[in-house]
Amino acid sequence: MKLTKEQLDQFHTEGWLLLPELFTAEEVDLLRREAIAIYEQQRPEVWREKSGAPRTAFAAHKYNEAFRLLGAHPRMIEPVEQVFGEKVYLHQYKINAKSAFTGEVWQWHQDYGTWKRDDGMPEPRAMNISIFLDEVMPINGPLMLVPRSHNAGDLKASHDLETTSYPLWTLDEETVSRLVKEGGIVAPTGKAGSMLMFHGNLVHGSAGNITPYPRKIVYLTLNAVSNYIRKPTRAEFIAHQDFAPIEPVDDDALIRLARAQRQAA
Ligand SMILES: O=C(O)CCC(=O)C(=O)O
């Protein structure tokens, strides 16, 4: 799947691009069911909020067939290869839960800040690409982005080890206020199956979810192969060290798995 010139222009100018309902209801139903089953497992890859509700599940492509297929899906991989002009490998894979009533905040940050400081990634040539597993609404803790902030470069950040269960290099209020004055804030919303791409330096965060509507989003961090990480400090399931380029699966791979599961049931 190739992005159009208009889509590429929007990505480069604004730092983000939303492709509504790129995955079908059948594909997303499969992924949502599997995500819920993963959150029920007790395993080191599943991190919880202080309340005990799931916060994120790392590396699901290594222990779940549906997420293995999604992690190599051409609708996710090809647009990123197109932007970077080279093959990509999987740097990080997470399924963020933002559970109904209990989902906690993600503080304002740039992802590249963490990839550089914690993983030794040379350049911001990695990108987060996400698939909504539930409908993302203005009220259930959507991801908020500061358009054009990707042009601000790598900003000064502090290591927050306390606010949530997930350590993050976060930005101060003065920096966020300055960038928001220039670019505003957008919160892309859409039906389950929509795909959001955003630049590694784009400032973003999200508020808590106090609604009855869960907001699960899968994030793949795809890194240009030449930009492999040089100084990993985090566990392998958080920052992968297999730098082999992703070989995309067939476009109908998820549908075939969903149908095979139905037949076997
Ligand atoms: O899921 C969210 O709301 C935010 C996730 C995020 O910012 C991240 O994983 O870096």
Coordinates of C-alpha atoms and ligand atoms in Angstrom, one line a residue:
M1 CA 0.0 0.0 0.0
K2 CA 1.4 3.4 -1.0
L3 CA 0.6 6.8 0.4
T4 CA -0.5 9.5 -2.0
K5 CA 1.5 12.7 -2.5
E6 CA -1.2 14.6 -0.5
Q7 CA -0.8 12.1 2.4
L8 CA 3.0 12.3 2.3
D9 CA 2.8 16.1 2.3
Q10 CA 0.4 16.1 5.3
F11 CA 2.8 13.7 7.2
H12 CA 5.9 15.8 6.5
T13 CA 4.2 19.2 7.3
E14 CA 2.0 18.3 10.3
G15 CA 4.0 15.3 11.6
W16 CA 1.1 12.9 11.6
L17 CA -1.4 11.2 9.3
L18 CA -4.7 9.3 10.0
L19 CA -5.9 6.6 7.7
P20 CA -9.5 5.9 8.8
E21 CA -10.8 2.3 9.0
L22 CA -7.8 0.8 7.2
F23 CA -8.4 -2.6 8.8
T24 CA -11.8 -4.2 8.5
A25 CA -14.2 -5.1 11.3
E26 CA -13.4 -8.8 10.9
E27 CA -9.7 -8.1 11.2
V28 CA -10.1 -5.8 14.2
D29 CA -12.5 -8.1 16.0
L30 CA -9.9 -10.8 15.9
L31 CA -7.1 -8.5 17.3
R32 CA -9.4 -7.1 20.0
R33 CA -10.3 -10.6 21.3
E34 CA -6.7 -11.6 21.3
A35 CA -5.6 -8.4 23.1
I36 CA -8.1 -9.0 25.9
A37 CA -6.9 -12.6 26.3
I38 CA -3.3 -11.3 26.5
Y39 CA -4.1 -8.8 29.2
E40 CA -5.5 -11.7 31.3
Q41 CA -2.2 -13.5 31.2
Q42 CA 0.4 -13.1 34.0
R43 CA 3.6 -12.6 32.1
P44 CA 6.5 -10.1 32.3
E45 CA 5.5 -8.4 29.0
V46 CA 2.1 -7.3 30.5
W47 CA 2.6 -4.2 32.5
R48 CA -0.2 -2.9 34.8
E49 CA -1.3 0.5 36.1
K50 CA -1.0 1.0 39.8
S51 CA -4.6 -0.1 40.1
G52 CA -3.8 -3.5 38.6
A53 CA -5.6 -2.8 35.3
P54 CA -3.5 -3.5 32.2
R55 CA -1.5 -0.6 30.9
T56 CA 0.4 -2.2 28.0
A57 CA 1.5 -5.6 26.6
F58 CA 4.9 -5.7 25.0
A59 CA 6.2 -7.9 22.2
A60 CA 2.9 -9.7 21.5
H61 CA 4.2 -10.7 18.0
K62 CA 6.4 -13.2 19.8
Y63 CA 3.7 -15.1 21.6
N64 CA 0.5 -14.4 19.6
E65 CA -0.2 -15.4 16.0
A66 CA -2.7 -12.6 15.2
F67 CA -0.2 -9.9 16.5
R68 CA 2.7 -11.6 14.7
L69 CA 0.7 -11.2 11.4
L70 CA -0.2 -7.6 12.3
G71 CA 3.5 -6.8 13.0
A72 CA 4.4 -7.7 9.4
H73 CA 1.2 -6.4 7.7
P74 CA 1.8 -4.7 4.4
R75 CA -0.7 -2.0 5.2
M76 CA 1.5 -1.0 8.2
I77 CA 4.9 -1.7 6.8
E78 CA 4.8 -0.3 3.3
P79 CA 3.9 3.3 4.1
V80 CA 6.7 3.5 6.6
E81 CA 9.2 2.1 4.1
Q82 CA 8.0 4.6 1.7
V83 CA 8.7 7.5 4.1
F84 CA 12.2 6.3 5.1
G85 CA 13.1 5.0 1.6
E86 CA 14.5 1.8 3.1
K87 CA 13.5 -1.5 4.8
V88 CA 12.4 -1.3 8.4
Y89 CA 12.7 -3.6 11.5
L90 CA 10.5 -3.8 14.6
H91 CA 12.0 -1.7 17.4
Q92 CA 9.1 -2.0 19.8
Y93 CA 5.6 -3.5 19.9
K94 CA 3.0 -2.6 22.4
I95 CA -0.8 -2.9 22.9
N96 CA -1.8 0.0 25.1
A97 CA -5.0 -0.7 27.0
K98 CA -6.3 2.6 28.5
S99 CA -8.9 0.6 30.3
A100 CA -12.5 1.9 31.0
F101 CA -12.6 4.0 34.2
T102 CA -9.0 3.3 35.2
G103 CA -6.7 4.0 32.2
E104 CA -4.0 6.4 33.3
V105 CA -2.2 9.3 31.6
W106 CA 0.8 9.3 29.3
Q107 CA 2.7 12.4 30.0
W108 CA 3.8 14.8 27.2
H109 CA 6.8 13.4 25.5
Q110 CA 8.6 12.7 22.2
D111 CA 9.3 9.1 21.5
Y112 CA 12.7 9.7 20.0
G113 CA 13.8 11.1 23.4
T114 CA 13.4 7.7 24.9
W115 CA 14.7 5.8 21.9
K116 CA 17.9 7.9 21.9
R117 CA 18.6 8.1 25.6
D118 CA 17.6 4.5 26.6
D119 CA 18.4 2.6 23.4
G120 CA 21.1 4.5 21.7
M121 CA 19.1 5.1 18.5
P122 CA 21.3 7.4 16.2
E123 CA 18.6 9.4 14.4
P124 CA 14.8 10.0 14.6
R125 CA 14.3 7.6 11.6
A126 CA 11.8 5.4 13.5
M127 CA 8.1 6.0 13.6
N128 CA 5.2 5.0 15.7
I129 CA 2.3 3.5 13.7
S130 CA -0.8 2.6 15.5
I131 CA -4.0 0.7 14.9
F132 CA -7.1 1.6 16.9
L133 CA -8.6 -1.6 18.4
D134 CA -11.6 0.3 19.8
E135 CA -13.3 3.4 18.7
V136 CA -11.2 6.3 19.8
M137 CA -13.4 9.2 20.9
P138 CA -12.8 12.7 22.2
I139 CA -13.8 11.4 25.7
N140 CA -12.0 8.1 26.2
G141 CA -8.4 9.3 26.4
P142 CA -7.4 9.8 22.8
L143 CA -3.8 10.4 21.9
M144 CA -3.2 14.2 21.7
L145 CA -0.6 15.5 19.3
V146 CA 1.1 18.9 18.9
P147 CA 1.1 19.4 15.1
R148 CA 4.5 20.5 13.6
S149 CA 6.4 19.9 16.9
H150 CA 8.5 17.3 15.0
N151 CA 10.4 20.3 13.6
A152 CA 11.6 21.3 17.1
G153 CA 14.3 18.6 17.2
D154 CA 15.2 16.5 20.2
L155 CA 14.0 18.6 23.2
K156 CA 15.3 18.6 26.8
A157 CA 13.5 16.0 28.8
S158 CA 13.5 14.5 32.3
H159 CA 13.2 10.9 33.3
D160 CA 9.8 10.4 35.0
L161 CA 9.9 7.2 37.0
E162 CA 7.0 8.1 39.3
T163 CA 3.9 9.4 37.6
T164 CA 2.9 6.0 36.0
S165 CA 4.2 2.5 36.0
Y166 CA 6.0 3.2 32.7
P167 CA 9.3 5.2 32.8
L168 CA 9.3 8.0 30.2
W169 CA 11.5 11.0 29.2
T170 CA 8.9 13.8 29.6
L171 CA 8.8 17.4 28.6
D172 CA 8.3 20.4 31.0
E173 CA 5.2 22.6 30.9
E174 CA 7.0 25.6 29.5
T175 CA 8.2 23.7 26.5
V176 CA 4.8 22.1 25.8
S177 CA 3.1 25.5 26.2
R178 CA 5.5 27.1 23.7
L179 CA 5.0 24.4 21.1
V180 CA 1.2 24.3 21.6
K181 CA 1.1 28.1 21.1
E182 CA 2.6 27.5 17.7
G183 CA 0.9 24.3 16.5
G184 CA -2.2 23.8 18.8
I185 CA -3.3 20.3 19.8
V186 CA -5.2 17.7 17.8
A187 CA -6.7 14.5 19.0
P188 CA -7.3 12.2 16.0
T189 CA -10.4 10.1 16.6
G190 CA -11.9 7.3 14.5
K191 CA -13.5 3.9 14.3
A192 CA -11.6 0.7 15.3
G193 CA -9.4 -0.3 12.4
S194 CA -8.1 3.3 11.8
M195 CA -4.3 3.7 11.5
L196 CA -2.3 6.7 12.8
M197 CA 1.3 7.4 11.8
F198 CA 3.3 10.0 13.6
H199 CA 6.9 11.3 13.5
G200 CA 9.3 10.1 16.3
N201 CA 9.8 13.7 17.4
L202 CA 6.2 14.7 17.4
V203 CA 5.2 15.8 21.0
H204 CA 2.2 13.8 22.3
G205 CA 0.5 12.5 25.4
S206 CA -2.9 11.4 26.6
A207 CA -5.2 12.0 29.6
G208 CA -6.8 9.3 31.7
N209 CA -9.9 7.4 30.7
I210 CA -12.8 7.8 33.2
T211 CA -15.4 6.6 30.8
P212 CA -17.0 3.1 30.4
Y213 CA -15.4 2.9 27.0
P214 CA -12.0 1.1 26.7
R215 CA -9.5 2.6 24.3
K216 CA -7.0 -0.1 23.1
I217 CA -4.4 1.0 20.6
V218 CA -1.6 -1.2 19.1
Y219 CA 1.7 0.7 18.5
L220 CA 4.5 -0.6 16.3
T221 CA 7.7 1.3 16.4
L222 CA 9.3 0.7 13.0
N223 CA 13.0 1.7 12.7
A224 CA 14.9 2.2 9.4
V225 CA 17.3 -0.8 9.3
S226 CA 20.4 1.5 9.0
N227 CA 19.3 3.3 12.1
Y228 CA 19.5 0.2 14.4
I229 CA 20.0 0.9 18.1
R230 CA 23.6 1.1 19.3
K231 CA 23.4 1.1 23.1
P232 CA 20.4 -0.9 24.4
T233 CA 19.7 -0.6 28.1
R234 CA 16.2 -1.9 28.2
A235 CA 14.9 -5.5 28.2
E236 CA 14.8 -7.2 24.8
F237 CA 11.0 -7.4 24.9
I238 CA 10.9 -3.6 25.2
A239 CA 13.6 -2.6 22.7
H240 CA 14.2 -5.4 20.3
Q241 CA 17.7 -6.3 19.1
D242 CA 16.7 -8.3 16.0
F243 CA 17.5 -5.9 13.3
A244 CA 16.4 -8.1 10.4
P245 CA 14.1 -6.3 7.9
I246 CA 10.5 -7.2 8.2
E247 CA 9.2 -9.4 5.3
P248 CA 5.5 -8.5 4.9
V249 CA 2.9 -11.2 5.1
D250 CA 0.0 -11.4 2.6
D251 CA -2.6 -8.7 2.8
D252 CA -5.4 -11.2 3.7
A253 CA -3.4 -13.0 6.4
L254 CA -5.5 -11.7 9.3
I255 CA -8.8 -12.6 7.6
R256 CA -7.6 -16.1 6.9
L257 CA -6.6 -16.5 10.6
A258 CA -10.0 -15.1 11.7
R259 CA -11.8 -17.6 9.4
A260 CA -9.7 -20.5 10.5
Q261 CA -10.4 -19.7 14.1
R262 CA -14.1 -19.6 13.5
Q263 CA -14.0 -23.0 11.7
A264 CA -12.1 -24.6 14.5
A265 CA -14.5 -23.3 17.2
Ligands
LIG1 O1 -1.4 5.2 24.3 C1 -1.3 6.3 24.6 O2 -2.2 7.1 24.9 C2 0.1 7.0 24.6 C3 1.1 6.1 24.2 C4 2.5 6.7 24.0 O3 2.6 7.9 24.0 C5 3.6 5.9 23.8 O4 3.5 4.7 23.9 O5 4.7 6.5 23.6

